[in-house]
Coordinates of C-alpha atoms and ligand atoms in Angstrom, one line a residue:
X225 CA -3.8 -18.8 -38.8
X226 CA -2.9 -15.8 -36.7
X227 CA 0.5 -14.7 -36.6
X228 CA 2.6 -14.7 -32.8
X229 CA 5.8 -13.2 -32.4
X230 CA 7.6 -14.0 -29.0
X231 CA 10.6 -12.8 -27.1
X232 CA 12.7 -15.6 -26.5
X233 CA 16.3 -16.0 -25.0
X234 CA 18.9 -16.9 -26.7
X235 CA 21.8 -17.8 -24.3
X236 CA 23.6 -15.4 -22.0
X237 CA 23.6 -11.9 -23.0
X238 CA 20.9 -12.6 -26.0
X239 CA 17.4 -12.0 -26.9
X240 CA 15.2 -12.2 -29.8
X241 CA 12.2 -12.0 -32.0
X242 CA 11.2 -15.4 -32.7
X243 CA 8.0 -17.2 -34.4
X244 CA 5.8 -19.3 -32.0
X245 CA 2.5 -21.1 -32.4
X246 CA -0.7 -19.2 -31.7
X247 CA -1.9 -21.0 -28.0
X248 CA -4.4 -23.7 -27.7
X249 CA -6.0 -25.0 -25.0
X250 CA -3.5 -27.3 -24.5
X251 CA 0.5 -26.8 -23.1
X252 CA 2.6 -28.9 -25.7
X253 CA 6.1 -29.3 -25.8
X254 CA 8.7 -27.2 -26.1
X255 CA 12.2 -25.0 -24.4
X256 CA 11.8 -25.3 -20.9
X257 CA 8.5 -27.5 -20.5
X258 CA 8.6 -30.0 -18.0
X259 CA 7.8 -33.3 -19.4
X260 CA 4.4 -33.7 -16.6
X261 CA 3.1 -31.1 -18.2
X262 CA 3.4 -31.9 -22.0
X263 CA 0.3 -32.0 -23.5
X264 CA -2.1 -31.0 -20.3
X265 CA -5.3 -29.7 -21.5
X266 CA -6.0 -26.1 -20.3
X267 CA -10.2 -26.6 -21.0
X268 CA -10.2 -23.6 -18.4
X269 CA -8.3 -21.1 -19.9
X270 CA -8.1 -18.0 -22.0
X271 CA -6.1 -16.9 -24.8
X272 CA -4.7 -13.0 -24.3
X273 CA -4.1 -10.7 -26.9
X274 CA -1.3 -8.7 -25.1
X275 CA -2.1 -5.0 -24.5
X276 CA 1.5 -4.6 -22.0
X277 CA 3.8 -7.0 -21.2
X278 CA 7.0 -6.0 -19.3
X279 CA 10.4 -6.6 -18.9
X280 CA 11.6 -7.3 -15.0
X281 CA 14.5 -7.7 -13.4
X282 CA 13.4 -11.3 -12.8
X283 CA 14.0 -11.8 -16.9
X284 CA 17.5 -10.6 -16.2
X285 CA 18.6 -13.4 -14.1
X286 CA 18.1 -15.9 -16.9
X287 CA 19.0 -13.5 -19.9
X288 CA 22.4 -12.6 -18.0
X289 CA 22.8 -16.6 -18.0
X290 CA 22.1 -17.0 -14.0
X291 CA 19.9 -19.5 -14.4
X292 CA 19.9 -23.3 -16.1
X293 CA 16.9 -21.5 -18.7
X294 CA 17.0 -23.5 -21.8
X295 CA 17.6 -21.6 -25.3
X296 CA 14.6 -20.2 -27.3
X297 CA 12.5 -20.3 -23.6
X298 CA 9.5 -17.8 -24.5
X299 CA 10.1 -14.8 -21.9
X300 CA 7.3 -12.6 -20.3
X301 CA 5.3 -13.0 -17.0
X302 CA 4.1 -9.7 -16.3
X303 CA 0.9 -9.6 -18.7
X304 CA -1.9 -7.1 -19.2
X305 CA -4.7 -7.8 -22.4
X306 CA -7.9 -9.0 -23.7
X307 CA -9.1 -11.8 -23.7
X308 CA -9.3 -12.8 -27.2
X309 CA -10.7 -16.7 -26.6
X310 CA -11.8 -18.5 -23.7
X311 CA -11.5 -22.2 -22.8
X312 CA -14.9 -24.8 -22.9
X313 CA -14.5 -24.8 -18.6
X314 CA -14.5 -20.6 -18.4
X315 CA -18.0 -19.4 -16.5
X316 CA -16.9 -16.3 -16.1
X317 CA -14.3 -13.8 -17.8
X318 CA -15.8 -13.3 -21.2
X319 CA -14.1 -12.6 -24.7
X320 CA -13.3 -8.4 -24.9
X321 CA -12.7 -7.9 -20.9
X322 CA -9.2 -6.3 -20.3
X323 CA -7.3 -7.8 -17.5
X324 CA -4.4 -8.0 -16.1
X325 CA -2.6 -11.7 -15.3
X326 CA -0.8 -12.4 -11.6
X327 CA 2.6 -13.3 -12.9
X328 CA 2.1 -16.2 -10.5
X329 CA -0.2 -19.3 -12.1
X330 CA -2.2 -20.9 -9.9
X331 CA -5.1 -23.6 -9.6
X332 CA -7.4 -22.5 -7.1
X333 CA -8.1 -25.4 -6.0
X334 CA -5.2 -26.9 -3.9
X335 CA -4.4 -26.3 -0.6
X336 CA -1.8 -23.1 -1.0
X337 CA -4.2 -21.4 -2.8
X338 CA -6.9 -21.5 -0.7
X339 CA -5.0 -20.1 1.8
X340 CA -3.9 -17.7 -0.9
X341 CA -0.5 -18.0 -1.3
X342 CA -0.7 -18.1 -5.1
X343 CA 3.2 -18.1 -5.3
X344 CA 3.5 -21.7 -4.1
X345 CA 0.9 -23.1 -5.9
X346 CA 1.0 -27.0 -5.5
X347 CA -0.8 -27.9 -8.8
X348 CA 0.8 -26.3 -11.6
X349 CA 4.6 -27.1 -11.6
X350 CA 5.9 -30.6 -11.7
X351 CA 9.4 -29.3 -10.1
X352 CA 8.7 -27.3 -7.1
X353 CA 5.8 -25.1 -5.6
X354 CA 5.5 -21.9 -7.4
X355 CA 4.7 -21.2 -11.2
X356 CA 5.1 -18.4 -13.4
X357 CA 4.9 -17.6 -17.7
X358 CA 8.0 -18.1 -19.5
X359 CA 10.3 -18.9 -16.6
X360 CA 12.9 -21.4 -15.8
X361 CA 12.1 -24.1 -13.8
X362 CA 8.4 -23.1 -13.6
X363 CA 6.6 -25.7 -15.7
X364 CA 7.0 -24.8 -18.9
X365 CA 4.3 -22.3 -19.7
X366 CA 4.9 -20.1 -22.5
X367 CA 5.6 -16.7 -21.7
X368 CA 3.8 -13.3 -22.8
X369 CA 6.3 -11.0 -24.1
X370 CA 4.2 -11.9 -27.3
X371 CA 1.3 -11.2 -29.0
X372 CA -0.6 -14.0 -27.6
X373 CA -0.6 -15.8 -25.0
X374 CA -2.4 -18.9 -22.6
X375 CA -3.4 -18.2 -19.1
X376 CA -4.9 -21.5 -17.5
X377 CA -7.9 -21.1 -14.8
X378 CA -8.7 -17.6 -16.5
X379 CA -11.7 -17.6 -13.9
X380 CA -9.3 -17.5 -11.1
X381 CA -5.9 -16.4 -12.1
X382 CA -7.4 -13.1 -14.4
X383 CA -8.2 -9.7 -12.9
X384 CA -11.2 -7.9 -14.7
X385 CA -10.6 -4.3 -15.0
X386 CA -14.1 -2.6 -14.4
X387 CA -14.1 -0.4 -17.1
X388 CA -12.7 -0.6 -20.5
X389 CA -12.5 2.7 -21.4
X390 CA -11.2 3.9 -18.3
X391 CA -8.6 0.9 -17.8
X392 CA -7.2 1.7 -21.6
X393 CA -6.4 5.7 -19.8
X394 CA -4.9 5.0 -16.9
X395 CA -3.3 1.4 -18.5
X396 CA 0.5 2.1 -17.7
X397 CA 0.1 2.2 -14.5
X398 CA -2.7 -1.1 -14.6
X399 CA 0.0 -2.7 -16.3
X400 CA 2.5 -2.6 -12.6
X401 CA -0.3 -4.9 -11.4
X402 CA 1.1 -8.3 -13.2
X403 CA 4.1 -8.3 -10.6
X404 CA 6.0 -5.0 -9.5
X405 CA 3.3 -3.2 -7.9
X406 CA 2.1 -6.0 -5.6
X407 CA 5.5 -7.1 -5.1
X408 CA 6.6 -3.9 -4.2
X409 CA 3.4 -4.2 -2.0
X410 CA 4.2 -7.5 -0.2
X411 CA 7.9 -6.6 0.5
X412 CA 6.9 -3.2 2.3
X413 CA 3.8 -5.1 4.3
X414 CA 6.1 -8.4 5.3
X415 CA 8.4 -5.5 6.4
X416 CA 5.7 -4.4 8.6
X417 CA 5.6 -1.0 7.6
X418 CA 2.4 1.2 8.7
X419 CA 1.7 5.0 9.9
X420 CA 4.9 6.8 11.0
X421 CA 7.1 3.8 10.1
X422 CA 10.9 4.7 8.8
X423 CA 11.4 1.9 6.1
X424 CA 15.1 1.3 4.3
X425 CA 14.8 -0.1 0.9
X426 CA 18.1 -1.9 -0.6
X427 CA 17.5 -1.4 -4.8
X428 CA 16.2 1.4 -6.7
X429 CA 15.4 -0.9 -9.8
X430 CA 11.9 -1.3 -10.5
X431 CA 10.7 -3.7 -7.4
X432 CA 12.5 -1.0 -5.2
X433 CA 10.9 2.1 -6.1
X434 CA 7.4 -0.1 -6.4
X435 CA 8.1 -0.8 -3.1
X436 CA 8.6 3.0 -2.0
X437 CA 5.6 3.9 -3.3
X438 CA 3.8 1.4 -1.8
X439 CA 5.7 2.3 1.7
X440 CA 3.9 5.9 0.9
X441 CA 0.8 4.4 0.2
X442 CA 1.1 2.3 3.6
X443 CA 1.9 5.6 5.6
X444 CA 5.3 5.4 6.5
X445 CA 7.1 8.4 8.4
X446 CA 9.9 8.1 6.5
X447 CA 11.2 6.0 2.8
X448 CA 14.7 5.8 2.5
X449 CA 16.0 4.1 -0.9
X450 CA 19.4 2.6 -1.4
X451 CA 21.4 1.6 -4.3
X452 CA 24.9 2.3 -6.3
X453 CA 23.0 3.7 -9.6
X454 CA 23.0 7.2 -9.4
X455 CA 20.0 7.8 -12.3
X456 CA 17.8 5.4 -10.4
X457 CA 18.5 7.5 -7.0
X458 CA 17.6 10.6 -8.7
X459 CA 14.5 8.8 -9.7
X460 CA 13.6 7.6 -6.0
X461 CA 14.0 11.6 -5.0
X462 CA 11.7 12.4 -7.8
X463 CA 8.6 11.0 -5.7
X464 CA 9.5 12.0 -2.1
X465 CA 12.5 9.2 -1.0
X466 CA 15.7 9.6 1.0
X467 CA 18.2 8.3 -0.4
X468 CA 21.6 7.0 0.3
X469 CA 24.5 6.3 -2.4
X470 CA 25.8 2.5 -1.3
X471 CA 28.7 3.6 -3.9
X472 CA 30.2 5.5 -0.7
X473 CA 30.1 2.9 1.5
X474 CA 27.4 1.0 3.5
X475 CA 23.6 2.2 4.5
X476 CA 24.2 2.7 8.5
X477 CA 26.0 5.9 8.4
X478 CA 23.9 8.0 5.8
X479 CA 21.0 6.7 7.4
X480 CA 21.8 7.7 10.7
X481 CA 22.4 10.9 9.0
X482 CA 18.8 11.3 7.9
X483 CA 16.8 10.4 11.1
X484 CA 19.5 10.4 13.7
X485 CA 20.2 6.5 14.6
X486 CA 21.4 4.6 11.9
X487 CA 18.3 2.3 12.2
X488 CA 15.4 2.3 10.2
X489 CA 12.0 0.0 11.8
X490 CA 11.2 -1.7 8.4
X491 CA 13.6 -3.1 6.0
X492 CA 13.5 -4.1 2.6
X493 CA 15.5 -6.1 0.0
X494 CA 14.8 -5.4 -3.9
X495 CA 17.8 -6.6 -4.8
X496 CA 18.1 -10.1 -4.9
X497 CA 21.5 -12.7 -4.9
X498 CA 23.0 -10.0 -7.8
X499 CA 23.8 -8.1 -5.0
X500 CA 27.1 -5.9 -5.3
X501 CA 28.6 -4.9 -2.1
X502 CA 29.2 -1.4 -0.7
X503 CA 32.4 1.0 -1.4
X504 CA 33.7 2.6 -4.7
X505 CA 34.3 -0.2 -7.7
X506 CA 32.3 -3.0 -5.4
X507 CA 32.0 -6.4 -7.0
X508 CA 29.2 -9.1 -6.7
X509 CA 28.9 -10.3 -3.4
X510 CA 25.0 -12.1 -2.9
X511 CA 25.2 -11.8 0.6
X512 CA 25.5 -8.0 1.2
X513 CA 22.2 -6.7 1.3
X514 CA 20.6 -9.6 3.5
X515 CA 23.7 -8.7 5.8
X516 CA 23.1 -5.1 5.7
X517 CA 19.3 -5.2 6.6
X518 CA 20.1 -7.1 9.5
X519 CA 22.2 -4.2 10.4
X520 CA 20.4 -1.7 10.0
X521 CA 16.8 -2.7 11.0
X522 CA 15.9 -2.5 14.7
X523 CA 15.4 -5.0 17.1
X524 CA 11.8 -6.4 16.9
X525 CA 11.4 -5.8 13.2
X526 CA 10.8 -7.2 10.2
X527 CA 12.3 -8.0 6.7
X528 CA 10.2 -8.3 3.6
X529 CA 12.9 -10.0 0.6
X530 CA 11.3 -9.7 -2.7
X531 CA 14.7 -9.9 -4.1
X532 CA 15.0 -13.4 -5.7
X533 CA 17.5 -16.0 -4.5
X534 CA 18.2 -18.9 -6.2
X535 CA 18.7 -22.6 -5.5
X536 CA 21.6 -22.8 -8.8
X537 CA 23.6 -20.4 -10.3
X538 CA 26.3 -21.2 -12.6
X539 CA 27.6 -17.7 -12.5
X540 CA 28.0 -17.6 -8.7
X541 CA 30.6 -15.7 -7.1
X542 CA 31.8 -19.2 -5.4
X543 CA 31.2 -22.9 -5.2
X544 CA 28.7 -22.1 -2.1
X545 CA 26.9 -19.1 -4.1
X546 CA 26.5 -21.7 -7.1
X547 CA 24.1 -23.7 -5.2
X548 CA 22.3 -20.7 -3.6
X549 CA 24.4 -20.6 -0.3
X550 CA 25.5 -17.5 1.0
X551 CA 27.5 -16.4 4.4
X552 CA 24.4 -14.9 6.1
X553 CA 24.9 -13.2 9.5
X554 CA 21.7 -15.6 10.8
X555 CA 23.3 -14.7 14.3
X556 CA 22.7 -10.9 14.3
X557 CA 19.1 -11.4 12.8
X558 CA 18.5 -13.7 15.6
X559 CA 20.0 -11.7 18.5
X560 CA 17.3 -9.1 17.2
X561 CA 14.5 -11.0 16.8
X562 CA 13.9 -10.3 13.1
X563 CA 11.3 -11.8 11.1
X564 CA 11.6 -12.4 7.3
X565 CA 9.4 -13.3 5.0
X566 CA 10.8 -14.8 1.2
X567 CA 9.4 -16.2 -1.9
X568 CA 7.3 -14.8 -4.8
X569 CA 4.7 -12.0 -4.1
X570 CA 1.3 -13.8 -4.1
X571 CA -0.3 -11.2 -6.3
X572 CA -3.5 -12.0 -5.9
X573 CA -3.5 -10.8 -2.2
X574 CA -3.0 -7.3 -3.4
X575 CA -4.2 -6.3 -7.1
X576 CA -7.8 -5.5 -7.2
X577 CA -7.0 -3.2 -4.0
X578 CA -3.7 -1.6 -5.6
X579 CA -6.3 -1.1 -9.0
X580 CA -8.8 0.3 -7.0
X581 CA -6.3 2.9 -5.5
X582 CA -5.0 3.9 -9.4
X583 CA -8.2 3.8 -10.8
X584 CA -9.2 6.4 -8.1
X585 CA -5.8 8.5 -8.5
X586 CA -4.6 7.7 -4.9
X587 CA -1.1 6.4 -6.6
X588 CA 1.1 6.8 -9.7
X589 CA 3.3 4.1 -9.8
X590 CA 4.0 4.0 -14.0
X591 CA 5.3 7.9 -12.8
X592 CA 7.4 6.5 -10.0
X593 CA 8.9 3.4 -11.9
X594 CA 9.4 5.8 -15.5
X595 CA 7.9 3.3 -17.1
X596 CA 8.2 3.5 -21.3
X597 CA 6.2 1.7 -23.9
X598 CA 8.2 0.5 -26.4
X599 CA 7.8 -1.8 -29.4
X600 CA 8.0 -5.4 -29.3
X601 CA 10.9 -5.2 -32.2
X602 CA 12.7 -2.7 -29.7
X603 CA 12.5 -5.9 -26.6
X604 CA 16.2 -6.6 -27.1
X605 CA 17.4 -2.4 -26.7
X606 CA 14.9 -2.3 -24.4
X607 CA 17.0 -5.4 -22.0
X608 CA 20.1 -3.9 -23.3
X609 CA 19.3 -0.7 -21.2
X610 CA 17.5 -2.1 -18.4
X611 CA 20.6 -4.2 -17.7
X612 CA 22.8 -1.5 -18.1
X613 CA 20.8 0.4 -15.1
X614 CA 18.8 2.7 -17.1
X615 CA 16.1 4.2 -14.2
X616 CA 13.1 2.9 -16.9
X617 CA 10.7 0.1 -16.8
X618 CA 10.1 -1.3 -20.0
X619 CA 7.0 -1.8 -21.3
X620 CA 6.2 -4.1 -24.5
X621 CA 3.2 -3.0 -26.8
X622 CA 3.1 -5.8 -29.0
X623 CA -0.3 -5.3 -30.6
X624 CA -0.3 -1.3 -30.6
X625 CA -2.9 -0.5 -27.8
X626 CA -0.1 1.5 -26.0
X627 CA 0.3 3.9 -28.8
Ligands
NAD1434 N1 9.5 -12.0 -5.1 C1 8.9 -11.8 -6.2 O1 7.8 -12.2 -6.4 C2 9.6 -10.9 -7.3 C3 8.9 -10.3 -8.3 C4 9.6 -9.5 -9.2 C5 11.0 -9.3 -9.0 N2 11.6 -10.0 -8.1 C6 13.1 -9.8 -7.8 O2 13.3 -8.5 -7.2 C7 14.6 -8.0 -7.5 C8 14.6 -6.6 -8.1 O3 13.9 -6.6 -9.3 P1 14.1 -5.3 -10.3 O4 13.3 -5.5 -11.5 O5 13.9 -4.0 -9.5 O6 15.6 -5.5 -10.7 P2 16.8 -4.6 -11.1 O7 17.9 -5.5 -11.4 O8 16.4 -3.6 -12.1 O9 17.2 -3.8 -9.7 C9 18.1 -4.2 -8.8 C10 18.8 -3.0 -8.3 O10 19.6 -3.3 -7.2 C11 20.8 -2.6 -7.2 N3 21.8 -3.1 -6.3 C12 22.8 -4.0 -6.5 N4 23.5 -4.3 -5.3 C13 22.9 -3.5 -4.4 C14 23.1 -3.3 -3.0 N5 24.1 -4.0 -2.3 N6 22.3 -2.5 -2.3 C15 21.3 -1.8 -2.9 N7 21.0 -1.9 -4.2 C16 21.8 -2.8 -4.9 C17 21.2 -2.5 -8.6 O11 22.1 -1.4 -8.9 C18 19.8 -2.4 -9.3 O12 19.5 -1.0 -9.5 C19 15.2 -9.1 -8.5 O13 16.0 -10.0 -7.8 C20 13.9 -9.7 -9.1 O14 14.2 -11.0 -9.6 C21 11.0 -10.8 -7.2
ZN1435 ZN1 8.6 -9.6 -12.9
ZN1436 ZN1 -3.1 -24.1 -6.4

């Protein structure tokens, strides 16, 4: 029987190389598996042999020990490989194409995903809307920072790249199409940006810099990036952003430095309830970059949140923040008129047109996130240095296409 080696999490602080089952066509028990799900038959799925599967920010939240994720939970929703096997139900994706998987899992047939919002799908998580691989809370499906791993209606969920050859080139950048690129994507559109806009992005982790790039790619006048990590700064200047160091206090100021007023039209949050607030030596506090986009967006406009909030976290700052209640400034959002739009990215909106645009060389996005293959072995250095702010995203090449 083939071998599978998985990343799994091991409580807070922790990951690590563990042994799992090669998939089936069926989800069985296990860490984190809701108990509607045990033992559903996946007749219309595919087994992926992993060519890139990536570590997010998203991972971080449970491997910091944010979340309730249960120990030896299999890790990994942003997934990129061949399809190795496919289910008795699959018309359409044959064994050898190389796709790339929508972090999101979702049925195509309920009433969310017809109307594509893939990221609150209704038929593939007991618990809530909304699914993902190797997530807390998700349903229970088994994540992909392994060698192989089960993706349910393959003839839905997976994107075919057209060409095998030319995917394998250009494959670090294909590989930001499982989550960060679209996400990126969705909070710079839900943020209404467009020709001549001047955007504000809070984060200059992965999602934020995705999200530059795609406020680029959209036209905007101007991209202004924020964070308190001076590395991942530099990195947002490498591809054309303003920037603005949060360390020295909050964004108005050195944003009314850059255009004038200290308002920006769009406005952006990568960032997520982590959130540290402003100044020198600034602690956690979830609500400041919600807060501060209000601020500093104008009248009329828009906020796109990527940034994940959460409805439990036992390492909240207070009793409030450890149910997911922060003290939001609704007031000032609502005396401007501000729209916001939440929730996961529904990927499939955006990948085959954000593929199309790096197969054709109109984007570089592994360039603008640094992203870095590594081995699978190297998966817990390679969390150890994302969380302490290295300006990389980590790639895992667990079956040695990436080499
Ligand atoms: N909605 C979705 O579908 C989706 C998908 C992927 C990731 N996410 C979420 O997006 C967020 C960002 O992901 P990432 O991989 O880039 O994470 P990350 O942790 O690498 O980056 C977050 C960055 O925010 C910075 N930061 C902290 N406080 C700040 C503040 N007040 N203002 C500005 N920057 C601040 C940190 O220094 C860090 O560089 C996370 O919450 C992640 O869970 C959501
Ligand atoms: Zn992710
Ligand atoms: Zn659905």
């Amino acid at each position: 029987m083939t071998g599978n080696k998985a990343v799994a999490y091991k409580g807070p602080g922790k990951v690590e190389l563990i042994d799992i089952d090669y998939p089936t066509f069926e989800l069985k028990d296990g860490p984190g598996v809701n108990p509607a799900n045990v033992g559903r038959q996946v007749r219309h799925g595919a087994i992926i042999k992993t060519v890139a599967t990536n570590i997010c920010g998203s991972d971080q939240h449970m491997v910091r020990g944010r979340t309730t994720a249960p120990t030896d939970l299999v890790l990994g929703h942003e997934i990129t490989g061949e399809v190795v096997e496919v289910g008795p139900d699959v018309e359409f994706i044959k064994v050898g194409d190389i796709c790339s998987v929508p972090f999101n899992i979702a049925c195509g047939r309920c009433r969310n995903c017809k109307e594509r919002k893939t990221g609150i799908c209704l038929n593939v998580n007991p618990d809530r809307p909304g699914s993902a691989y190797g997530y807390v809370d998700m349903g229970g499906w088994v994540g992909g920072q392994a060698n192989y791993v089960l993706v349910p209606y393959a003839d839905w969920n997976l994107l075919k790249f057209p060409d095998k050859d030319r995917a394998l080139e250009k494959i670090m950048d294909l590989a930001m199409l499982s989550d960060i690129f679209p996400t990126g994507f969705h909070g710079a559109v839900t943020a209404g940006v467009g020709p001549g806009s001047t955007v504000y992005i809070a984060g200059a982790g992965p999602v934020g810099l995705a999200a530059a790039t795609s406020a680029q790619l959209l036209g905007a006048a101007v991209v202004i990036v924020g964070d308190l990590n001076a590395d991942r700064l530099a990195q947002a200047r490498s591809f054309g952003c303003e920037t603005v160091d949060l360390s020295k206090g909050g964004p108005a100021e050195q944003i009314e430095q850059l255009l004038g007023v200290p308002e920006v039209d769009c406005g952006v949050d990568a960032v997520g309830f982590e959130a540290k607030g402003h100044g020198v030596g600034a602690q956690e506090a979830p609500a400041t970059v919600l807060n501060s986009l209000m601020e500093v967006t104008a009248a009329g406009g828009a906020l796109g949140i990527p940034g994940l909030y959460v409805t439990g976290d036992p390492g909240g700052v207070d009793e409030a923040a450890q149910k997911g209640s922060l003290s939001l400034s609704l007031g000032t959002g609502w005396a401007k008129s501000l729209s916001f739009t939440t929730g996961q990215c529904p990927v499939m909106k955006y990948n085959r047109q954000l593929m199309m645009a790096i197969l054709h060389d109109k984007v570089h996005i592994a360039k603008n996130v640094n992203a870095k293959a590594i081995a699978l072995e190297d998966a817990p250095k390679g969390y150890a240095e994302f969380d302490a702010g290295a300006a990389t995203k980590f790639v895992l090449n667990p079956n040695g296409y990436l080499s």
